[in-house]
Amino acid sequence: MAGTAKVAILMGSKNDLPKLQGTVETLQKFGVLFTVRVMSAHRTPEVVAKFATDAAAAGLQVIIAAAGGAAHLAGVVAAHTTLPVIGIPVEGGALNGLDALLSTVQMPGGIAVAAVGIGSGGATNAALLAVQILALQDAGLAAKFTKFRADQRAKVMQADAEVTIADTAQ
Ligand code: RP5
């Protein structure tokens, strides 16, 4: 996307990309400018360190880091920046993402990573959380987020009206 990216979506492997569809689509839906990069905390550690160190000066405001297995990408990124870092544990591998979830969420005190859940819900929520962070200083984005919540509520109310069966108790 043209312009200055506010959010970076980092992933440890190109193989993670299909799992991040919700992240990409949600940021696009809100009109948030972002960049997408593949970099690995263990395969290209120097690239990760440089990217995270330079991120704030490059105009980024939130970093989303997705990784599977013994997922340390989000933690390593957080160690090299004061920007908020959101970690997505990627589903897959021998433990189906449970290893990534624990690696991402169990950061020792002192370096924070905001961990979302495994799966498509987590991928979408990472973007929503990034939007909420950016919206603190962007009234237009805050209005879009408020409308998103209202629309979501209306859909549930509509579904309730469609499926509700009147009390059959006599
Ligand atoms: C992690 O290891 C990546 O984030 C990926 O989820 C996992 C496996 O990577 P590949 O072997 O598929 O490249 O670093």
PDB file of C-alpha atoms and ligand atoms in Angstrom:
ATOM      1  CA  MET A   1       0.000   0.000   0.000  1.00  0.00           C
ATOM      2  CA  ALA A   2       1.251   3.513  -0.732  1.00  0.00           C
ATOM      3  CA  GLY A   3       2.068   5.985   2.047  1.00  0.00           C
ATOM      4  CA  THR A   4       3.729   5.427   5.376  1.00  0.00           C
ATOM      5  CA  ALA A   5       2.895   2.105   6.982  1.00  0.00           C
ATOM      6  CA  LYS A   6       1.586   2.359  10.544  1.00  0.00           C
ATOM      7  CA  VAL A   7       1.528  -1.395  11.168  1.00  0.00           C
ATOM      8  CA  ALA A   8       4.009  -4.122  10.303  1.00  0.00           C
ATOM      9  CA  ILE A   9       2.868  -7.704   9.895  1.00  0.00           C
ATOM     10  CA  LEU A  10       5.889  -9.928  10.391  1.00  0.00           C
ATOM     11  CA  MET A  11       5.898 -13.695   9.974  1.00  0.00           C
ATOM     12  CA  GLY A  12       8.552 -16.288  10.636  1.00  0.00           C
ATOM     13  CA  SER A  13       7.961 -18.141   7.376  1.00  0.00           C
ATOM     14  CA  LYS A  14       6.166 -17.587   4.079  1.00  0.00           C
ATOM     15  CA  ASN A  15       4.207 -20.690   5.059  1.00  0.00           C
ATOM     16  CA  ASP A  16       2.521 -18.610   7.767  1.00  0.00           C
ATOM     17  CA  LEU A  17       0.971 -16.207   5.245  1.00  0.00           C
ATOM     18  CA  PRO A  18      -2.239 -18.164   4.510  1.00  0.00           C
ATOM     19  CA  LYS A  19      -3.007 -18.140   8.236  1.00  0.00           C
ATOM     20  CA  LEU A  20      -2.804 -14.354   8.334  1.00  0.00           C
ATOM     21  CA  GLN A  21      -5.544 -13.608   5.844  1.00  0.00           C
ATOM     22  CA  GLY A  22      -7.771 -12.168   8.570  1.00  0.00           C
ATOM     23  CA  THR A  23      -5.012  -9.856   9.736  1.00  0.00           C
ATOM     24  CA  VAL A  24      -4.406  -8.475   6.259  1.00  0.00           C
ATOM     25  CA  GLU A  25      -8.087  -8.179   5.348  1.00  0.00           C
ATOM     26  CA  THR A  26      -9.016  -6.478   8.616  1.00  0.00           C
ATOM     27  CA  LEU A  27      -6.329  -3.821   8.303  1.00  0.00           C
ATOM     28  CA  GLN A  28      -7.419  -3.252   4.702  1.00  0.00           C
ATOM     29  CA  LYS A  29     -11.050  -2.942   5.793  1.00  0.00           C
ATOM     30  CA  PHE A  30     -10.130  -0.177   8.231  1.00  0.00           C
ATOM     31  CA  GLY A  31      -7.871   1.560   5.702  1.00  0.00           C
ATOM     32  CA  VAL A  32      -4.788   1.152   7.883  1.00  0.00           C
ATOM     33  CA  LEU A  33      -1.520   1.288   5.954  1.00  0.00           C
ATOM     34  CA  PHE A  34       0.720  -1.681   6.638  1.00  0.00           C
ATOM     35  CA  THR A  35       3.767  -3.545   5.454  1.00  0.00           C
ATOM     36  CA  VAL A  36       4.182  -7.326   5.328  1.00  0.00           C
ATOM     37  CA  ARG A  37       7.569  -8.999   5.855  1.00  0.00           C
ATOM     38  CA  VAL A  38       8.965 -12.488   6.319  1.00  0.00           C
ATOM     39  CA  MET A  39      11.757 -12.634   8.885  1.00  0.00           C
ATOM     40  CA  SER A  40      12.735 -15.252  11.385  1.00  0.00           C
ATOM     41  CA  ALA A  41      14.029 -14.889  14.930  1.00  0.00           C
ATOM     42  CA  HIS A  42      16.231 -17.948  14.437  1.00  0.00           C
ATOM     43  CA  ARG A  43      16.881 -18.057  10.657  1.00  0.00           C
ATOM     44  CA  THR A  44      17.478 -14.335  10.060  1.00  0.00           C
ATOM     45  CA  PRO A  45      17.975 -12.966  13.582  1.00  0.00           C
ATOM     46  CA  GLU A  46      20.026  -9.952  12.472  1.00  0.00           C
ATOM     47  CA  VAL A  47      17.264  -8.883  10.070  1.00  0.00           C
ATOM     48  CA  VAL A  48      14.700  -9.066  12.871  1.00  0.00           C
ATOM     49  CA  ALA A  49      16.875  -7.069  15.245  1.00  0.00           C
ATOM     50  CA  LYS A  50      17.522  -4.322  12.690  1.00  0.00           C
ATOM     51  CA  PHE A  51      13.896  -4.102  11.589  1.00  0.00           C
ATOM     52  CA  ALA A  52      12.623  -3.822  15.157  1.00  0.00           C
ATOM     53  CA  THR A  53      15.327  -1.348  16.160  1.00  0.00           C
ATOM     54  CA  ASP A  54      14.500   0.925  13.194  1.00  0.00           C
ATOM     55  CA  ALA A  55      10.716   0.452  13.274  1.00  0.00           C
ATOM     56  CA  ALA A  56       9.683   3.503  15.295  1.00  0.00           C
ATOM     57  CA  ALA A  57      11.915   5.846  13.294  1.00  0.00           C
ATOM     58  CA  ALA A  58      10.385   4.419  10.121  1.00  0.00           C
ATOM     59  CA  GLY A  59       6.960   5.612  11.286  1.00  0.00           C
ATOM     60  CA  LEU A  60       5.538   2.288  12.413  1.00  0.00           C
ATOM     61  CA  GLN A  61       3.294   2.413  15.478  1.00  0.00           C
ATOM     62  CA  VAL A  62       2.322  -1.210  16.044  1.00  0.00           C
ATOM     63  CA  ILE A  63       4.096  -4.461  15.144  1.00  0.00           C
ATOM     64  CA  ILE A  64       2.228  -7.721  14.663  1.00  0.00           C
ATOM     65  CA  ALA A  65       4.502 -10.771  14.753  1.00  0.00           C
ATOM     66  CA  ALA A  66       3.234 -14.220  13.776  1.00  0.00           C
ATOM     67  CA  ALA A  67       5.184 -17.428  14.246  1.00  0.00           C
ATOM     68  CA  GLY A  68       4.687 -21.115  14.805  1.00  0.00           C
ATOM     69  CA  GLY A  69       6.562 -23.750  16.781  1.00  0.00           C
ATOM     70  CA  ALA A  70       8.777 -22.409  19.563  1.00  0.00           C
ATOM     71  CA  ALA A  71       7.560 -18.970  18.554  1.00  0.00           C
ATOM     72  CA  HIS A  72       9.984 -16.326  19.746  1.00  0.00           C
ATOM     73  CA  LEU A  73       9.591 -13.788  16.924  1.00  0.00           C
ATOM     74  CA  ALA A  74       7.221 -11.509  18.845  1.00  0.00           C
ATOM     75  CA  GLY A  75       9.389 -11.583  21.961  1.00  0.00           C
ATOM     76  CA  VAL A  76      12.585 -10.840  20.071  1.00  0.00           C
ATOM     77  CA  VAL A  77      10.910  -7.984  18.207  1.00  0.00           C
ATOM     78  CA  ALA A  78       9.587  -6.584  21.493  1.00  0.00           C
ATOM     79  CA  ALA A  79      13.104  -6.747  22.943  1.00  0.00           C
ATOM     80  CA  HIS A  80      14.339  -4.390  20.224  1.00  0.00           C
ATOM     81  CA  THR A  81      11.578  -1.769  20.207  1.00  0.00           C
ATOM     82  CA  THR A  82       9.370   0.224  22.560  1.00  0.00           C
ATOM     83  CA  LEU A  83       6.441  -0.009  20.107  1.00  0.00           C
ATOM     84  CA  PRO A  84       3.536  -2.242  21.134  1.00  0.00           C
ATOM     85  CA  VAL A  85       3.978  -5.784  19.809  1.00  0.00           C
ATOM     86  CA  ILE A  86       1.093  -8.170  19.183  1.00  0.00           C
ATOM     87  CA  GLY A  87       2.013 -11.836  18.858  1.00  0.00           C
ATOM     88  CA  ILE A  88       0.019 -14.328  16.797  1.00  0.00           C
ATOM     89  CA  PRO A  89       0.674 -17.997  17.594  1.00  0.00           C
ATOM     90  CA  VAL A  90       0.459 -19.779  14.255  1.00  0.00           C
ATOM     91  CA  GLU A  91      -1.467 -23.033  14.061  1.00  0.00           C
ATOM     92  CA  GLY A  92       0.405 -26.093  12.798  1.00  0.00           C
ATOM     93  CA  GLY A  93       3.311 -28.383  13.493  1.00  0.00           C
ATOM     94  CA  ALA A  94       3.411 -31.350  15.848  1.00  0.00           C
ATOM     95  CA  LEU A  95       1.489 -29.526  18.596  1.00  0.00           C
ATOM     96  CA  ASN A  96      -0.905 -27.676  16.297  1.00  0.00           C
ATOM     97  CA  GLY A  97       0.021 -24.248  17.637  1.00  0.00           C
ATOM     98  CA  LEU A  98      -0.125 -24.969  21.353  1.00  0.00           C
ATOM     99  CA  ASP A  99       3.655 -24.593  21.514  1.00  0.00           C
ATOM    100  CA  ALA A 100       3.428 -21.250  19.707  1.00  0.00           C
ATOM    101  CA  LEU A 101       0.638 -20.072  21.993  1.00  0.00           C
ATOM    102  CA  LEU A 102       2.618 -20.794  25.135  1.00  0.00           C
ATOM    103  CA  SER A 103       5.819 -19.310  23.701  1.00  0.00           C
ATOM    104  CA  THR A 104       3.989 -16.138  22.713  1.00  0.00           C
ATOM    105  CA  VAL A 105       1.851 -15.623  25.793  1.00  0.00           C
ATOM    106  CA  GLN A 106       4.326 -16.690  28.466  1.00  0.00           C
ATOM    107  CA  MET A 107       6.755 -13.798  28.126  1.00  0.00           C
ATOM    108  CA  PRO A 108       8.696 -13.275  31.334  1.00  0.00           C
ATOM    109  CA  GLY A 109       7.899  -9.989  33.098  1.00  0.00           C
ATOM    110  CA  GLY A 110       9.698  -6.972  31.690  1.00  0.00           C
ATOM    111  CA  ILE A 111       9.126  -7.335  27.940  1.00  0.00           C
ATOM    112  CA  ALA A 112       5.454  -7.290  26.989  1.00  0.00           C
ATOM    113  CA  VAL A 113       3.840  -9.092  24.073  1.00  0.00           C
ATOM    114  CA  ALA A 114       0.079  -8.893  23.622  1.00  0.00           C
ATOM    115  CA  ALA A 115      -0.778 -12.452  22.631  1.00  0.00           C
ATOM    116  CA  VAL A 116      -3.921 -13.302  20.696  1.00  0.00           C
ATOM    117  CA  GLY A 117      -5.386 -16.758  20.172  1.00  0.00           C
ATOM    118  CA  ILE A 118      -4.432 -19.539  17.768  1.00  0.00           C
ATOM    119  CA  GLY A 119      -6.397 -19.687  14.523  1.00  0.00           C
ATOM    120  CA  SER A 120      -8.383 -17.308  12.375  1.00  0.00           C
ATOM    121  CA  GLY A 121      -9.943 -15.522  15.354  1.00  0.00           C
ATOM    122  CA  GLY A 122      -6.537 -14.623  16.698  1.00  0.00           C
ATOM    123  CA  ALA A 123      -5.327 -13.436  13.309  1.00  0.00           C
ATOM    124  CA  THR A 124      -8.316 -11.117  13.000  1.00  0.00           C
ATOM    125  CA  ASN A 125      -8.092  -9.943  16.603  1.00  0.00           C
ATOM    126  CA  ALA A 126      -4.437  -8.975  16.174  1.00  0.00           C
ATOM    127  CA  ALA A 127      -5.494  -6.491  13.508  1.00  0.00           C
ATOM    128  CA  LEU A 128      -8.450  -5.270  15.568  1.00  0.00           C
ATOM    129  CA  LEU A 129      -6.178  -4.636  18.542  1.00  0.00           C
ATOM    130  CA  ALA A 130      -3.756  -2.746  16.296  1.00  0.00           C
ATOM    131  CA  VAL A 131      -6.667  -0.630  15.041  1.00  0.00           C
ATOM    132  CA  GLN A 132      -7.750   0.102  18.619  1.00  0.00           C
ATOM    133  CA  ILE A 133      -4.219   1.212  19.539  1.00  0.00           C
ATOM    134  CA  LEU A 134      -3.970   3.488  16.501  1.00  0.00           C
ATOM    135  CA  ALA A 135      -7.489   4.810  17.132  1.00  0.00           C
ATOM    136  CA  LEU A 136      -6.371   6.326  20.430  1.00  0.00           C
ATOM    137  CA  GLN A 137      -4.784   9.108  18.379  1.00  0.00           C
ATOM    138  CA  ASP A 138      -6.914   8.968  15.236  1.00  0.00           C
ATOM    139  CA  ALA A 139     -10.521  10.147  15.594  1.00  0.00           C
ATOM    140  CA  GLY A 140     -11.491   8.958  12.123  1.00  0.00           C
ATOM    141  CA  LEU A 141     -10.242   5.464  12.823  1.00  0.00           C
ATOM    142  CA  ALA A 142     -11.960   5.499  16.220  1.00  0.00           C
ATOM    143  CA  ALA A 143     -15.262   6.319  14.489  1.00  0.00           C
ATOM    144  CA  LYS A 144     -14.755   3.423  12.066  1.00  0.00           C
ATOM    145  CA  PHE A 145     -14.070   1.080  14.946  1.00  0.00           C
ATOM    146  CA  THR A 146     -17.182   2.214  16.808  1.00  0.00           C
ATOM    147  CA  LYS A 147     -19.236   1.602  13.651  1.00  0.00           C
ATOM    148  CA  PHE A 148     -17.645  -1.855  13.263  1.00  0.00           C
ATOM    149  CA  ARG A 149     -18.773  -2.753  16.787  1.00  0.00           C
ATOM    150  CA  ALA A 150     -22.292  -1.417  16.137  1.00  0.00           C
ATOM    151  CA  ASP A 151     -22.564  -3.371  12.872  1.00  0.00           C
ATOM    152  CA  GLN A 152     -21.351  -6.530  14.578  1.00  0.00           C
ATOM    153  CA  ARG A 153     -23.923  -6.065  17.321  1.00  0.00           C
ATOM    154  CA  ALA A 154     -26.695  -5.518  14.764  1.00  0.00           C
ATOM    155  CA  LYS A 155     -25.760  -8.778  12.998  1.00  0.00           C
ATOM    156  CA  VAL A 156     -26.055 -10.747  16.224  1.00  0.00           C
ATOM    157  CA  MET A 157     -29.374  -9.107  17.049  1.00  0.00           C
ATOM    158  CA  GLN A 158     -30.600  -9.962  13.542  1.00  0.00           C
ATOM    159  CA  ALA A 159     -29.436 -13.578  13.932  1.00  0.00           C
ATOM    160  CA  ASP A 160     -31.221 -13.788  17.246  1.00  0.00           C
ATOM    161  CA  ALA A 161     -34.432 -12.540  15.633  1.00  0.00           C
ATOM    162  CA  GLU A 162     -34.065 -15.132  12.850  1.00  0.00           C
ATOM    163  CA  VAL A 163     -33.368 -18.230  14.926  1.00  0.00           C
ATOM    164  CA  THR A 164     -35.202 -17.592  18.161  1.00  0.00           C
ATOM    165  CA  ILE A 165     -38.020 -20.012  18.825  1.00  0.00           C
ATOM    166  CA  ALA A 166     -40.728 -18.827  21.154  1.00  0.00           C
ATOM    167  CA  ASP A 167     -40.781 -20.432  24.565  1.00  0.00           C
ATOM    168  CA  THR A 168     -42.437 -23.809  24.080  1.00  0.00           C
ATOM    169  CA  ALA A 169     -43.041 -24.308  27.780  1.00  0.00           C
ATOM    170  CA  GLN A 170     -46.723 -24.419  28.649  1.00  0.00           C
TER     171      GLN A 170
HETATM  172  C1  RP5 B   1       8.427 -20.617  12.457  1.00  0.00           C
HETATM  173  O1  RP5 B   1       8.514 -21.959  12.219  1.00  0.00           O
HETATM  174  C2  RP5 B   1       7.538 -20.067  11.400  1.00  0.00           C
HETATM  175  O2  RP5 B   1       6.817 -18.988  11.919  1.00  0.00           O
HETATM  176  C3  RP5 B   1       6.655 -21.207  11.005  1.00  0.00           C
HETATM  177  O3  RP5 B   1       5.357 -21.107  11.570  1.00  0.00           O
HETATM  178  C4  RP5 B   1       7.369 -22.406  11.569  1.00  0.00           C
HETATM  179  C5  RP5 B   1       7.762 -23.390  10.510  1.00  0.00           C
HETATM  180  O4  RP5 B   1       8.433 -22.733   9.464  1.00  0.00           O
HETATM  181  P1  RP5 B   1       8.681 -23.448   8.084  1.00  0.00           P
HETATM  182  O5  RP5 B   1       9.581 -24.633   8.375  1.00  0.00           O
HETATM  183  O6  RP5 B   1       7.332 -23.864   7.553  1.00  0.00           O
HETATM  184  O7  RP5 B   1       9.345 -22.431   7.196  1.00  0.00           O
HETATM  185  O8  RP5 B   1       9.667 -20.008  12.410  1.00  0.00           O
END
